[in-house]
Structures are given as C-alpha cells and as structure tokens.
Short mmCIF file of N, CA and C in Angstrom, two decimals:
data_model
loop_
_atom_site.label_atom_id
_atom_site.label_comp_id
_atom_site.label_asym_id
_atom_site.label_seq_id
_atom_site.Cartn_x
_atom_site.Cartn_y
_atom_site.Cartn_z
N GLY F 1 174.32 230.96 71.35
CA GLY F 1 173.54 230.53 70.24
C GLY F 1 172.30 229.76 70.69
N ILE F 2 171.68 229.13 69.75
CA ILE F 2 170.44 228.38 69.99
C ILE F 2 170.67 227.22 70.95
N ILE F 3 171.78 226.50 70.80
CA ILE F 3 172.04 225.34 71.67
C ILE F 3 172.18 225.80 73.12
N ILE F 4 172.89 226.88 73.36
CA ILE F 4 173.06 227.39 74.72
C ILE F 4 171.71 227.81 75.29
N GLN F 5 170.87 228.46 74.49
CA GLN F 5 169.57 228.90 74.98
C GLN F 5 168.70 227.69 75.33
N LYS F 6 168.73 226.63 74.53
CA LYS F 6 167.95 225.43 74.84
C LYS F 6 168.44 224.81 76.15
N ASP F 7 169.76 224.80 76.35
CA ASP F 7 170.31 224.28 77.61
C ASP F 7 169.86 225.14 78.79
N MET F 8 169.82 226.46 78.60
CA MET F 8 169.36 227.35 79.66
C MET F 8 167.90 227.08 80.01
N VAL F 9 167.08 226.85 79.01
CA VAL F 9 165.67 226.56 79.26
C VAL F 9 165.54 225.28 80.07
N LYS F 10 166.26 224.24 79.69
CA LYS F 10 166.23 222.97 80.44
C LYS F 10 166.68 223.18 81.88
N TRP F 11 167.78 223.91 82.05
CA TRP F 11 168.30 224.18 83.39
C TRP F 11 167.28 224.94 84.21
N TYR F 12 166.67 225.97 83.61
CA TYR F 12 165.73 226.78 84.37
C TYR F 12 164.49 225.98 84.77
N ILE F 13 163.98 225.13 83.91
CA ILE F 13 162.81 224.31 84.24
C ILE F 13 163.11 223.43 85.46
N ILE F 14 164.27 222.83 85.49
CA ILE F 14 164.68 221.99 86.63
C ILE F 14 164.79 222.85 87.90
N PHE F 15 165.42 224.01 87.77
CA PHE F 15 165.59 224.92 88.90
C PHE F 15 164.23 225.37 89.45
N GLU F 16 163.31 225.73 88.55
CA GLU F 16 161.99 226.18 88.97
C GLU F 16 161.22 225.08 89.70
N GLU F 17 161.34 223.87 89.23
CA GLU F 17 160.68 222.74 89.90
C GLU F 17 161.23 222.56 91.32
N LYS F 18 162.52 222.73 91.49
CA LYS F 18 163.13 222.64 92.82
C LYS F 18 162.58 223.74 93.74
N LEU F 19 162.43 224.93 93.21
CA LEU F 19 161.87 226.03 94.02
C LEU F 19 160.44 225.72 94.44
N LYS F 20 159.65 225.20 93.52
CA LYS F 20 158.26 224.84 93.84
C LYS F 20 158.22 223.75 94.91
N GLN F 21 159.10 222.76 94.80
CA GLN F 21 159.15 221.68 95.79
C GLN F 21 159.48 222.21 97.18
N GLN F 22 160.21 223.31 97.23
CA GLN F 22 160.56 223.92 98.51
C GLN F 22 159.47 224.85 99.02
N GLY F 23 158.37 224.98 98.25
CA GLY F 23 157.24 225.78 98.68
C GLY F 23 157.32 227.26 98.37
N LEU F 24 158.25 227.65 97.53
CA LEU F 24 158.37 229.07 97.18
C LEU F 24 157.27 229.45 96.20
N SER F 25 156.72 230.65 96.37
CA SER F 25 155.60 231.08 95.53
C SER F 25 156.02 231.96 94.36
N LYS F 26 157.23 232.54 94.44
CA LYS F 26 157.71 233.35 93.33
C LYS F 26 159.22 233.40 93.33
N VAL F 27 159.76 233.81 92.20
CA VAL F 27 161.21 233.97 92.06
C VAL F 27 161.45 235.34 91.43
N ARG F 28 162.50 236.02 91.90
CA ARG F 28 162.86 237.34 91.39
C ARG F 28 164.29 237.31 90.88
N ILE F 29 164.51 238.07 89.80
CA ILE F 29 165.84 238.17 89.21
C ILE F 29 166.12 239.62 88.84
N GLY F 30 167.38 239.94 88.69
CA GLY F 30 167.80 241.24 88.18
C GLY F 30 168.55 241.03 86.87
N VAL F 31 168.27 241.90 85.89
CA VAL F 31 168.90 241.81 84.58
C VAL F 31 169.48 243.18 84.23
N LEU F 32 170.71 243.20 83.75
CA LEU F 32 171.29 244.46 83.31
C LEU F 32 170.40 245.09 82.26
N GLN F 33 170.13 246.38 82.39
CA GLN F 33 169.19 247.07 81.51
C GLN F 33 169.59 246.98 80.04
N LYS F 34 170.86 246.95 79.74
CA LYS F 34 171.33 246.91 78.35
C LYS F 34 171.34 245.49 77.76
N ASN F 35 171.08 244.48 78.58
CA ASN F 35 171.16 243.09 78.11
C ASN F 35 169.81 242.65 77.52
N THR F 36 169.57 243.05 76.30
CA THR F 36 168.28 242.76 75.66
C THR F 36 168.09 241.26 75.40
N VAL F 37 169.16 240.54 75.17
CA VAL F 37 169.05 239.10 74.94
C VAL F 37 168.54 238.41 76.22
N ALA F 38 169.13 238.77 77.36
CA ALA F 38 168.69 238.17 78.63
C ALA F 38 167.25 238.57 78.95
N LYS F 39 166.91 239.83 78.71
CA LYS F 39 165.53 240.27 78.96
C LYS F 39 164.55 239.46 78.13
N GLY F 40 164.88 239.23 76.87
CA GLY F 40 164.02 238.42 76.01
C GLY F 40 163.88 237.00 76.51
N PHE F 41 164.99 236.41 76.96
CA PHE F 41 164.95 235.05 77.48
C PHE F 41 164.04 234.96 78.70
N TRP F 42 164.24 235.86 79.67
CA TRP F 42 163.48 235.77 80.91
C TRP F 42 162.01 236.11 80.72
N THR F 43 161.70 237.09 79.88
CA THR F 43 160.28 237.40 79.65
C THR F 43 159.61 236.25 78.89
N SER F 44 160.32 235.60 77.98
CA SER F 44 159.73 234.44 77.29
C SER F 44 159.57 233.25 78.23
N SER F 45 160.27 233.28 79.37
CA SER F 45 160.15 232.23 80.38
C SER F 45 159.08 232.56 81.42
N GLY F 46 158.33 233.63 81.19
CA GLY F 46 157.22 233.97 82.07
C GLY F 46 157.47 235.05 83.10
N PHE F 47 158.66 235.64 83.09
CA PHE F 47 158.97 236.70 84.04
C PHE F 47 158.35 238.00 83.60
N LYS F 48 157.92 238.80 84.57
CA LYS F 48 157.32 240.11 84.30
C LYS F 48 158.14 241.19 85.01
N PHE F 49 158.35 242.29 84.30
CA PHE F 49 159.07 243.43 84.85
C PHE F 49 158.29 244.00 86.03
N TYR F 50 158.99 244.36 87.13
CA TYR F 50 158.30 244.99 88.25
C TYR F 50 159.01 246.24 88.78
N ALA F 51 160.28 246.45 88.47
CA ALA F 51 160.96 247.64 88.98
C ALA F 51 162.24 247.90 88.20
N LYS F 52 162.65 249.15 88.23
CA LYS F 52 163.91 249.55 87.61
C LYS F 52 164.81 250.10 88.70
N LYS F 53 166.04 249.68 88.72
CA LYS F 53 167.01 250.16 89.71
C LYS F 53 168.05 251.00 88.98
N PRO F 54 167.77 252.29 88.77
CA PRO F 54 168.65 253.12 87.93
C PRO F 54 170.07 253.29 88.47
N TRP F 55 170.22 253.24 89.77
CA TRP F 55 171.56 253.44 90.33
C TRP F 55 172.46 252.25 90.07
N LYS F 56 171.89 251.13 89.68
CA LYS F 56 172.69 249.95 89.38
C LYS F 56 172.47 249.47 87.94
N ASP F 57 171.69 250.18 87.15
CA ASP F 57 171.37 249.79 85.78
C ASP F 57 170.78 248.39 85.70
N ILE F 58 169.88 248.10 86.65
CA ILE F 58 169.25 246.79 86.75
C ILE F 58 167.75 246.91 86.58
N ASP F 59 167.17 246.02 85.77
CA ASP F 59 165.72 245.85 85.70
C ASP F 59 165.36 244.61 86.50
N CYS F 60 164.32 244.71 87.29
CA CYS F 60 163.91 243.59 88.15
C CYS F 60 162.68 242.90 87.56
N TYR F 61 162.72 241.59 87.58
CA TYR F 61 161.65 240.76 87.04
C TYR F 61 161.25 239.73 88.09
N GLU F 62 159.99 239.30 88.02
CA GLU F 62 159.55 238.23 88.92
C GLU F 62 158.59 237.31 88.19
N LYS F 63 158.49 236.10 88.72
CA LYS F 63 157.58 235.11 88.17
C LYS F 63 156.87 234.41 89.31
N GLN F 64 155.55 234.33 89.22
CA GLN F 64 154.77 233.58 90.19
C GLN F 64 154.93 232.10 89.89
N LEU F 65 155.22 231.32 90.90
CA LEU F 65 155.42 229.88 90.71
C LEU F 65 154.17 229.08 91.04
N ILE F 66 153.39 229.59 91.98
CA ILE F 66 152.20 228.85 92.44
C ILE F 66 150.97 229.70 92.20
#
C-alpha cells in the first residue's frame, strides 16, 4: 500500500546517498517484466529502461547518480 511505498522511497533515498558517498556514478537494477507496480516505482524514482533480458523475463533499468 501507500505506507509501504513511502517507506521504500525513504529507504531508497538513504541507499542512493550511500552509493554516492562511495563514489559510484550509476546504479542498475532488474525488474520482472510483469511487475508493473515495481516498474512504476523505479521509473518514478528516476530509473530509465536500458535493456530487456527475454530469457529471464527481466527488464533492466539504470539511474545516473552523479
């Protein structure tokens, strides 16, 4: 629900700051192609689609951090 999504946003912001502090310039994730809720969450968090992995039913997303 909404409360879980707000908690995920807070968690991700903290996680992203840690990655930036470590000098990482981007982060990549894989999302199951059928998981439209997760795709919506990650794209609203600034991730952009970059590849499809059909043999694993995974869509790949990345976000530039710096």
